[in-house]
Amino acid sequence: MQPIMEGEYFNKNYVFDLNDFRDDCAERNDDDDESALHCQPTWRLKERMKTTGVCMILALNVGTDPPDVSKPNPCAKLLCWLDPTGMSRAKARDIIGERLEEQYAKWQQRGKLRYKRALDPTVEETRNLCLTMRRHAKNERLLLHFNGHGVPRPTEAAEIWVFDKGHTQYIPLSVQKLRHWIGGPTIVVLDCSNAGVLIPAFVSGSNVHGKVGNQTPEHDFNAQSSSDFRSDRAFKPSHNEFSAAEGINDSSPYVNQNTSSFHDCIVLCPCAKGELLPMSPAYPADLFTSCLTTPIPIALRWFVRQNPLSMDIDPESVDRIPGKISDRKTPLGELNWIFTAVTDTIAWNVLPSTLFQRLFRQDLLVASMLRNFLLADRILRSLNCTPTSYPQLPSTANHPLWQSWDLAVESCLYQLIRDGHLGGSNSLYCNDEKKVYEMSDKSMRSHSPLPMALSKPVSVTVPFFSEQLTAFEVWLDFAGIRNDNSLEPPE
């Protein structure tokens, strides 16, 4: 059977007549007002929302490993695709914060996001950050990103760790307070070990001892209590000290006092309770963040490493795939379109309709993060981690549509390898440093996953969409012959 073009479907007889649909609804309206309600489309959302700000709490503590983690040698080092070991601590954390901003910025290009970051913060700095961002966002959604790679893992008491003013001690911060300061609606990204232990405190009326309703969490031998790292000299700000910052107190109208707003809270975690983040040097240290903010580079690296026989190339060479993510006419842009289609379809297949609409159709940034979370679920499960979320999503790591994605990636990479675009020579690319990732140190660009500028156009043929349309045509013909209500369209 010859493959058909996407536009040819509009000339087929499979598309129903919208005028007949309207006439049918009008007749029902004349007969029964209640039946007309069923003619209203259920897939169209009446309420939309947008994320207006990104709060970044980065507890990196570059150069110092947390006391509860014994890292192997070698181990993962890259944070936001930067190796921070070759520069000063202050410079590294500033560059990492800037890169994280840029990685989030590309996911909502239609509207400008407001960014504010706290690097190795104290409790008071964290509070000021959250209250200030909520004041500007009002009733819009905020994204809260916590990177806890430089501090101990969260405790059973639902506490994360920040620093004292002198950066000499770890100070516990209750997630209950953090949730109160950031308000709602919110999407929370927790990139740290043992992150799953924090979900109940973010989404329910749990107390600071980790109890949710009548349930008590199981004993976790890997979890640490607050007293393990707290000392007598630890900074303990009082309620009055909390209330003095920026003239905003906890009774401010910008601090959401309505607990119902907390139900509109989405939480994404890389691992379940008691689990550690992967430390393989083959992947970035912030692998979860890489999956959420730079999905194509990390997905291609993971695919090459999973298929060493068919992909006999250096995984880092995927950075030389030509094109731009936003330009579908280029190989990189086409892969991004296919990735979006695959992840969106997987979510549509496995989620209830109402949950799918809320997570994937209400907010552009949230939809992007949730699509990328499906990739994180696939990659992290292969590294013995169990990504968790609220609302809880079923695992899609073994969904058959991932095979379609793998086939598209393999086809694209094979053509680029065959044509010499992923070989040792990079004469295909311009040397204009302004078009590469804008960093002052050339050594920092070696790990950047962002595409370089092309000196000449390159095209590849990936028949993913035409093959899907052909499969759908075959299903329609087969369903018409069988006339069986049990038949379902192909995934």
mmCIF file of N, CA, C and O in Angstrom, residues 322-393:
data_model
loop_
_atom_site.group_PDB
_atom_site.id
_atom_site.type_symbol
_atom_site.label_atom_id
_atom_site.label_comp_id
_atom_site.label_asym_id
_atom_site.label_seq_id
_atom_site.Cartn_x
_atom_site.Cartn_y
_atom_site.Cartn_z
ATOM 1 N N PRO A 322 22.063 18.569 13.130
ATOM 2 C CA PRO A 322 21.788 19.933 12.634
ATOM 3 C C PRO A 322 20.351 20.365 12.865
ATOM 4 O O PRO A 322 19.438 19.548 12.947
ATOM 5 N N GLY A 323 20.187 21.669 12.971
ATOM 6 C CA GLY A 323 18.852 22.242 13.030
ATOM 7 C C GLY A 323 18.535 22.910 14.343
ATOM 8 O O GLY A 323 19.381 23.072 15.219
ATOM 9 N N LYS A 324 17.277 23.308 14.451
ATOM 10 C CA LYS A 324 16.756 23.953 15.644
ATOM 11 C C LYS A 324 15.530 23.194 16.129
ATOM 12 O O LYS A 324 14.760 22.657 15.330
ATOM 13 N N ILE A 325 15.351 23.194 17.426
ATOM 14 C CA ILE A 325 14.193 22.515 18.018
ATOM 15 C C ILE A 325 12.887 23.095 17.485
ATOM 16 O O ILE A 325 11.909 22.375 17.258
ATOM 17 N N SER A 326 12.852 24.389 17.257
ATOM 18 C CA SER A 326 11.619 25.067 16.855
ATOM 19 C C SER A 326 11.368 25.017 15.349
ATOM 20 O O SER A 326 10.310 25.447 14.890
ATOM 21 N N ASP A 327 12.312 24.504 14.554
ATOM 22 C CA ASP A 327 12.181 24.480 13.096
ATOM 23 C C ASP A 327 11.967 23.048 12.643
ATOM 24 O O ASP A 327 12.898 22.241 12.611
ATOM 25 N N ARG A 328 10.757 22.734 12.241
ATOM 26 C CA ARG A 328 10.430 21.364 11.861
ATOM 27 C C ARG A 328 11.116 20.944 10.564
ATOM 28 O O ARG A 328 11.247 19.747 10.292
ATOM 29 N N LYS A 329 11.542 21.875 9.771
ATOM 30 C CA LYS A 329 12.188 21.539 8.508
ATOM 31 C C LYS A 329 13.589 20.981 8.708
ATOM 32 O O LYS A 329 14.210 20.528 7.748
ATOM 33 N N THR A 330 14.101 21.035 9.915
ATOM 34 C CA THR A 330 15.441 20.528 10.207
ATOM 35 C C THR A 330 15.330 19.185 10.921
ATOM 36 O O THR A 330 14.286 18.867 11.514
ATOM 37 N N PRO A 331 16.378 18.372 10.899
ATOM 38 C CA PRO A 331 16.314 17.068 11.575
ATOM 39 C C PRO A 331 15.996 17.172 13.058
ATOM 40 O O PRO A 331 15.194 16.398 13.582
ATOM 41 N N LEU A 332 16.603 18.132 13.743
ATOM 42 C CA LEU A 332 16.344 18.269 15.174
ATOM 43 C C LEU A 332 14.907 18.688 15.443
ATOM 44 O O LEU A 332 14.257 18.194 16.374
ATOM 45 N N GLY A 333 14.402 19.596 14.621
ATOM 46 C CA GLY A 333 13.015 20.024 14.780
ATOM 47 C C GLY A 333 12.020 18.915 14.491
ATOM 48 O O GLY A 333 10.993 18.795 15.163
ATOM 49 N N GLU A 334 12.317 18.085 13.491
ATOM 50 C CA GLU A 334 11.425 16.971 13.175
ATOM 51 C C GLU A 334 11.393 15.959 14.315
ATOM 52 O O GLU A 334 10.331 15.430 14.667
ATOM 53 N N LEU A 335 12.555 15.682 14.907
ATOM 54 C CA LEU A 335 12.584 14.780 16.057
ATOM 55 C C LEU A 335 11.772 15.336 17.219
ATOM 56 O O LEU A 335 11.096 14.596 17.933
ATOM 57 N N ASN A 336 11.820 16.651 17.417
ATOM 58 C CA ASN A 336 11.047 17.262 18.487
ATOM 59 C C ASN A 336 9.547 17.118 18.233
ATOM 60 O O ASN A 336 8.773 16.856 19.166
ATOM 61 N N TRP A 337 9.121 17.269 16.974
ATOM 62 C CA TRP A 337 7.709 17.096 16.635
ATOM 63 C C TRP A 337 7.265 15.662 16.899
ATOM 64 O O TRP A 337 6.183 15.414 17.436
ATOM 65 N N ILE A 338 8.105 14.709 16.518
ATOM 66 C CA ILE A 338 7.756 13.304 16.729
ATOM 67 C C ILE A 338 7.690 12.996 18.218
ATOM 68 O O ILE A 338 6.776 12.299 18.688
ATOM 69 N N PHE A 339 8.648 13.507 18.973
ATOM 70 C CA PHE A 339 8.652 13.280 20.422
ATOM 71 C C PHE A 339 7.382 13.841 21.058
ATOM 72 O O PHE A 339 6.759 13.189 21.912
ATOM 73 N N THR A 340 6.990 15.037 20.658
ATOM 74 C CA THR A 340 5.769 15.637 21.204
ATOM 75 C C THR A 340 4.542 14.799 20.865
ATOM 76 O O THR A 340 3.669 14.564 21.718
ATOM 77 N N ALA A 341 4.460 14.336 19.619
ATOM 78 C CA ALA A 341 3.313 13.526 19.204
ATOM 79 C C ALA A 341 3.259 12.208 19.969
ATOM 80 O O ALA A 341 2.183 11.779 20.419
ATOM 81 N N VAL A 342 4.404 11.564 20.147
ATOM 82 C CA VAL A 342 4.444 10.268 20.827
ATOM 83 C C VAL A 342 4.048 10.412 22.294
ATOM 84 O O VAL A 342 3.186 9.681 22.799
ATOM 85 N N THR A 343 4.671 11.350 22.996
ATOM 86 C CA THR A 343 4.373 11.506 24.419
ATOM 87 C C THR A 343 2.945 11.982 24.659
ATOM 88 O O THR A 343 2.288 11.554 25.616
ATOM 89 N N ASP A 344 2.448 12.858 23.790
ATOM 90 C CA ASP A 344 1.072 13.322 23.931
ATOM 91 C C ASP A 344 0.093 12.166 23.733
ATOM 92 O O ASP A 344 -0.904 12.048 24.452
ATOM 93 N N THR A 345 0.367 11.310 22.761
ATOM 94 C CA THR A 345 -0.517 10.181 22.490
ATOM 95 C C THR A 345 -0.453 9.149 23.610
ATOM 96 O O THR A 345 -1.479 8.561 23.984
ATOM 97 N N ILE A 346 0.730 8.918 24.148
ATOM 98 C CA ILE A 346 0.853 7.992 25.285
ATOM 99 C C ILE A 346 0.003 8.484 26.452
ATOM 100 O O ILE A 346 -0.732 7.714 27.082
ATOM 101 N N ALA A 347 0.113 9.776 26.744
ATOM 102 C CA ALA A 347 -0.673 10.331 27.854
ATOM 103 C C ALA A 347 -2.163 10.211 27.579
ATOM 104 O O ALA A 347 -2.954 9.875 28.481
ATOM 105 N N TRP A 348 -2.579 10.465 26.355
ATOM 106 C CA TRP A 348 -4.002 10.372 26.005
ATOM 107 C C TRP A 348 -4.514 8.943 26.150
ATOM 108 O O TRP A 348 -5.674 8.717 26.506
ATOM 109 N N ASN A 349 -3.644 7.973 25.880
ATOM 110 C CA ASN A 349 -4.052 6.570 25.957
ATOM 111 C C ASN A 349 -4.203 6.076 27.389
ATOM 112 O O ASN A 349 -5.063 5.218 27.662
ATOM 113 N N VAL A 350 -3.368 6.546 28.292
ATOM 114 C CA VAL A 350 -3.327 5.940 29.629
ATOM 115 C C VAL A 350 -4.057 6.754 30.694
ATOM 116 O O VAL A 350 -4.340 6.211 31.772
ATOM 117 N N LEU A 351 -4.351 8.019 30.443
ATOM 118 C CA LEU A 351 -4.951 8.867 31.476
ATOM 119 C C LEU A 351 -6.449 9.024 31.273
ATOM 120 O O LEU A 351 -6.936 9.022 30.135
ATOM 121 N N PRO A 352 -7.204 9.176 32.346
ATOM 122 C CA PRO A 352 -8.618 9.535 32.207
ATOM 123 C C PRO A 352 -8.760 10.880 31.498
ATOM 124 O O PRO A 352 -7.875 11.725 31.557
ATOM 125 N N SER A 353 -9.887 11.055 30.832
ATOM 126 C CA SER A 353 -10.076 12.242 30.007
ATOM 127 C C SER A 353 -9.932 13.541 30.813
ATOM 128 O O SER A 353 -9.272 14.485 30.376
ATOM 129 N N THR A 354 -10.548 13.589 32.002
ATOM 130 C CA THR A 354 -10.500 14.826 32.788
ATOM 131 C C THR A 354 -9.077 15.139 33.242
ATOM 132 O O THR A 354 -8.650 16.298 33.224
ATOM 133 N N LEU A 355 -8.328 14.108 33.650
ATOM 134 C CA LEU A 355 -6.958 14.333 34.092
ATOM 135 C C LEU A 355 -6.070 14.730 32.919
ATOM 136 O O LEU A 355 -5.203 15.595 33.053
ATOM 137 N N PHE A 356 -6.280 14.122 31.769
ATOM 138 C CA PHE A 356 -5.497 14.484 30.583
ATOM 139 C C PHE A 356 -5.732 15.942 30.209
ATOM 140 O O PHE A 356 -4.794 16.675 29.887
ATOM 141 N N GLN A 357 -6.977 16.380 30.239
ATOM 142 C CA GLN A 357 -7.275 17.770 29.891
ATOM 143 C C GLN A 357 -6.638 18.733 30.882
ATOM 144 O O GLN A 357 -6.129 19.783 30.495
ATOM 145 N N ARG A 358 -6.649 18.364 32.146
ATOM 146 C CA ARG A 358 -6.091 19.256 33.159
ATOM 147 C C ARG A 358 -4.577 19.379 33.021
ATOM 148 O O ARG A 358 -4.018 20.468 33.139
ATOM 149 N N LEU A 359 -3.911 18.255 32.756
ATOM 150 C CA LEU A 359 -2.449 18.253 32.747
ATOM 151 C C LEU A 359 -1.854 18.607 31.395
ATOM 152 O O LEU A 359 -0.765 19.189 31.329
ATOM 153 N N PHE A 360 -2.543 18.292 30.306
ATOM 154 C CA PHE A 360 -1.942 18.425 28.984
ATOM 155 C C PHE A 360 -2.643 19.429 28.081
ATOM 156 O O PHE A 360 -2.207 19.625 26.947
ATOM 157 N N ARG A 361 -3.705 20.056 28.544
ATOM 158 C CA ARG A 361 -4.411 21.010 27.688
ATOM 159 C C ARG A 361 -4.704 22.343 28.374
ATOM 160 O O ARG A 361 -5.153 23.284 27.715
ATOM 161 N N GLN A 362 -4.449 22.452 29.643
ATOM 162 C CA GLN A 362 -4.817 23.670 30.357
ATOM 163 C C GLN A 362 -3.710 24.701 30.373
ATOM 164 O O GLN A 362 -3.967 25.903 30.317
ATOM 165 N N ASP A 363 -2.451 24.255 30.439
ATOM 166 C CA ASP A 363 -1.311 25.139 30.609
ATOM 167 C C ASP A 363 -0.180 24.629 29.715
ATOM 168 O O ASP A 363 0.210 23.461 29.796
ATOM 169 N N LEU A 364 0.366 25.498 28.867
ATOM 170 C CA LEU A 364 1.392 25.075 27.912
ATOM 171 C C LEU A 364 2.646 24.570 28.613
ATOM 172 O O LEU A 364 3.218 23.531 28.241
ATOM 173 N N LEU A 365 3.096 25.288 29.638
ATOM 174 C CA LEU A 365 4.319 24.879 30.326
ATOM 175 C C LEU A 365 4.112 23.575 31.096
ATOM 176 O O LEU A 365 4.973 22.687 31.086
ATOM 177 N N VAL A 366 2.975 23.451 31.747
ATOM 178 C CA VAL A 366 2.680 22.216 32.477
ATOM 179 C C VAL A 366 2.600 21.042 31.511
ATOM 180 O O VAL A 366 3.126 19.951 31.789
ATOM 181 N N ALA A 367 1.970 21.243 30.364
ATOM 182 C CA ALA A 367 1.876 20.161 29.373
ATOM 183 C C ALA A 367 3.260 19.720 28.921
ATOM 184 O O ALA A 367 3.531 18.520 28.786
ATOM 185 N N SER A 368 4.155 20.661 28.692
ATOM 186 C CA SER A 368 5.516 20.319 28.281
ATOM 187 C C SER A 368 6.234 19.546 29.375
ATOM 188 O O SER A 368 6.919 18.551 29.109
ATOM 189 N N MET A 369 6.105 20.008 30.625
ATOM 190 C CA MET A 369 6.774 19.320 31.726
ATOM 191 C C MET A 369 6.241 17.896 31.902
ATOM 192 O O MET A 369 7.005 16.963 32.161
ATOM 193 N N LEU A 370 4.928 17.705 31.745
ATOM 194 C CA LEU A 370 4.360 16.374 31.920
ATOM 195 C C LEU A 370 4.738 15.443 30.774
ATOM 196 O O LEU A 370 4.959 14.245 30.984
ATOM 197 N N ARG A 371 4.816 15.974 29.554
ATOM 198 C CA ARG A 371 5.288 15.137 28.436
ATOM 199 C C ARG A 371 6.727 14.699 28.676
ATOM 200 O O ARG A 371 7.091 13.535 28.456
ATOM 201 N N ASN A 372 7.538 15.634 29.123
ATOM 202 C CA ASN A 372 8.932 15.296 29.399
ATOM 203 C C ASN A 372 9.071 14.375 30.605
ATOM 204 O O ASN A 372 10.035 13.613 30.702
ATOM 205 N N PHE A 373 8.107 14.449 31.522
ATOM 206 C CA PHE A 373 8.129 13.550 32.670
ATOM 207 C C PHE A 373 7.951 12.095 32.234
ATOM 208 O O PHE A 373 8.498 11.177 32.867
ATOM 209 N N LEU A 374 7.195 11.872 31.165
ATOM 210 C CA LEU A 374 7.054 10.511 30.653
ATOM 211 C C LEU A 374 8.399 9.978 30.169
ATOM 212 O O LEU A 374 8.699 8.789 30.333
ATOM 213 N N LEU A 375 9.211 10.848 29.578
ATOM 214 C CA LEU A 375 10.568 10.439 29.193
ATOM 215 C C LEU A 375 11.403 10.140 30.430
ATOM 216 O O LEU A 375 12.146 9.145 30.467
ATOM 217 N N ALA A 376 11.306 10.999 31.443
ATOM 218 C CA ALA A 376 12.044 10.765 32.679
ATOM 219 C C ALA A 376 11.654 9.434 33.305
ATOM 220 O O ALA A 376 12.507 8.714 33.848
ATOM 221 N N ASP A 377 10.385 9.087 33.236
ATOM 222 C CA ASP A 377 9.935 7.812 33.781
ATOM 223 C C ASP A 377 10.601 6.657 33.059
ATOM 224 O O ASP A 377 11.026 5.672 33.675
ATOM 225 N N ARG A 378 10.738 6.776 31.760
ATOM 226 C CA ARG A 378 11.368 5.700 30.988
ATOM 227 C C ARG A 378 12.861 5.580 31.289
ATOM 228 O O ARG A 378 13.385 4.480 31.487
ATOM 229 N N ILE A 379 13.553 6.696 31.312
ATOM 230 C CA ILE A 379 15.007 6.670 31.493
ATOM 231 C C ILE A 379 15.374 6.300 32.929
ATOM 232 O O ILE A 379 16.238 5.448 33.170
ATOM 233 N N LEU A 380 14.729 6.920 33.899
ATOM 234 C CA LEU A 380 15.100 6.687 35.298
ATOM 235 C C LEU A 380 14.760 5.271 35.751
ATOM 236 O O LEU A 380 15.470 4.698 36.583
ATOM 237 N N ARG A 381 13.691 4.695 35.224
ATOM 238 C CA ARG A 381 13.373 3.320 35.590
ATOM 239 C C ARG A 381 14.433 2.355 35.072
ATOM 240 O O ARG A 381 14.673 1.307 35.680
ATOM 241 N N SER A 382 15.068 2.695 33.959
ATOM 242 C CA SER A 382 16.154 1.851 33.468
ATOM 243 C C SER A 382 17.388 1.957 34.350
ATOM 244 O O SER A 382 18.291 1.111 34.263
ATOM 245 N N LEU A 383 17.435 2.977 35.217
ATOM 246 C CA LEU A 383 18.550 3.185 36.143
ATOM 247 C C LEU A 383 18.131 2.899 37.586
ATOM 248 O O LEU A 383 18.726 3.428 38.527
ATOM 249 N N ASN A 384 17.087 2.102 37.752
ATOM 250 C CA ASN A 384 16.631 1.624 39.065
ATOM 251 C C ASN A 384 16.070 2.739 39.949
ATOM 252 O O ASN A 384 16.200 2.700 41.168
ATOM 253 N N CYS A 385 15.452 3.718 39.351
ATOM 254 C CA CYS A 385 14.721 4.746 40.091
ATOM 255 C C CYS A 385 13.241 4.669 39.720
ATOM 256 O O CYS A 385 12.885 4.244 38.616
ATOM 257 N N THR A 386 12.402 5.125 40.626
ATOM 258 C CA THR A 386 10.961 5.092 40.400
ATOM 259 C C THR A 386 10.397 6.505 40.473
ATOM 260 O O THR A 386 10.084 6.995 41.569
ATOM 261 N N PRO A 387 10.300 7.203 39.353
ATOM 262 C CA PRO A 387 9.725 8.552 39.377
ATOM 263 C C PRO A 387 8.303 8.534 39.920
ATOM 264 O O PRO A 387 7.515 7.635 39.610
ATOM 265 N N THR A 388 8.000 9.519 40.727
ATOM 266 C CA THR A 388 6.678 9.629 41.328
ATOM 267 C C THR A 388 6.129 11.024 41.062
ATOM 268 O O THR A 388 6.877 11.969 40.784
ATOM 269 N N SER A 389 4.825 11.148 41.184
ATOM 270 C CA SER A 389 4.197 12.440 40.884
ATOM 271 C C SER A 389 2.872 12.545 41.612
ATOM 272 O O SER A 389 2.323 11.572 42.125
ATOM 273 N N TYR A 390 2.391 13.761 41.663
ATOM 274 C CA TYR A 390 1.028 14.032 42.099
ATOM 275 C C TYR A 390 0.433 15.042 41.115
ATOM 276 O O TYR A 390 1.019 16.106 40.906
ATOM 277 N N PRO A 391 -0.698 14.709 40.491
ATOM 278 C CA PRO A 391 -1.457 13.473 40.582
ATOM 279 C C PRO A 391 -0.623 12.270 40.128
ATOM 280 O O PRO A 391 0.233 12.399 39.260
ATOM 281 N N GLN A 392 -0.899 11.121 40.720
ATOM 282 C CA GLN A 392 -0.137 9.932 40.407
ATOM 283 C C GLN A 392 -0.415 9.480 38.980
ATOM 284 O O GLN A 392 -1.565 9.298 38.583
ATOM 285 N N LEU A 393 0.649 9.307 38.211
ATOM 286 C CA LEU A 393 0.534 8.862 36.833
ATOM 287 C C LEU A 393 1.013 7.416 36.732
ATOM 288 O O LEU A 393 1.997 7.035 37.358
#
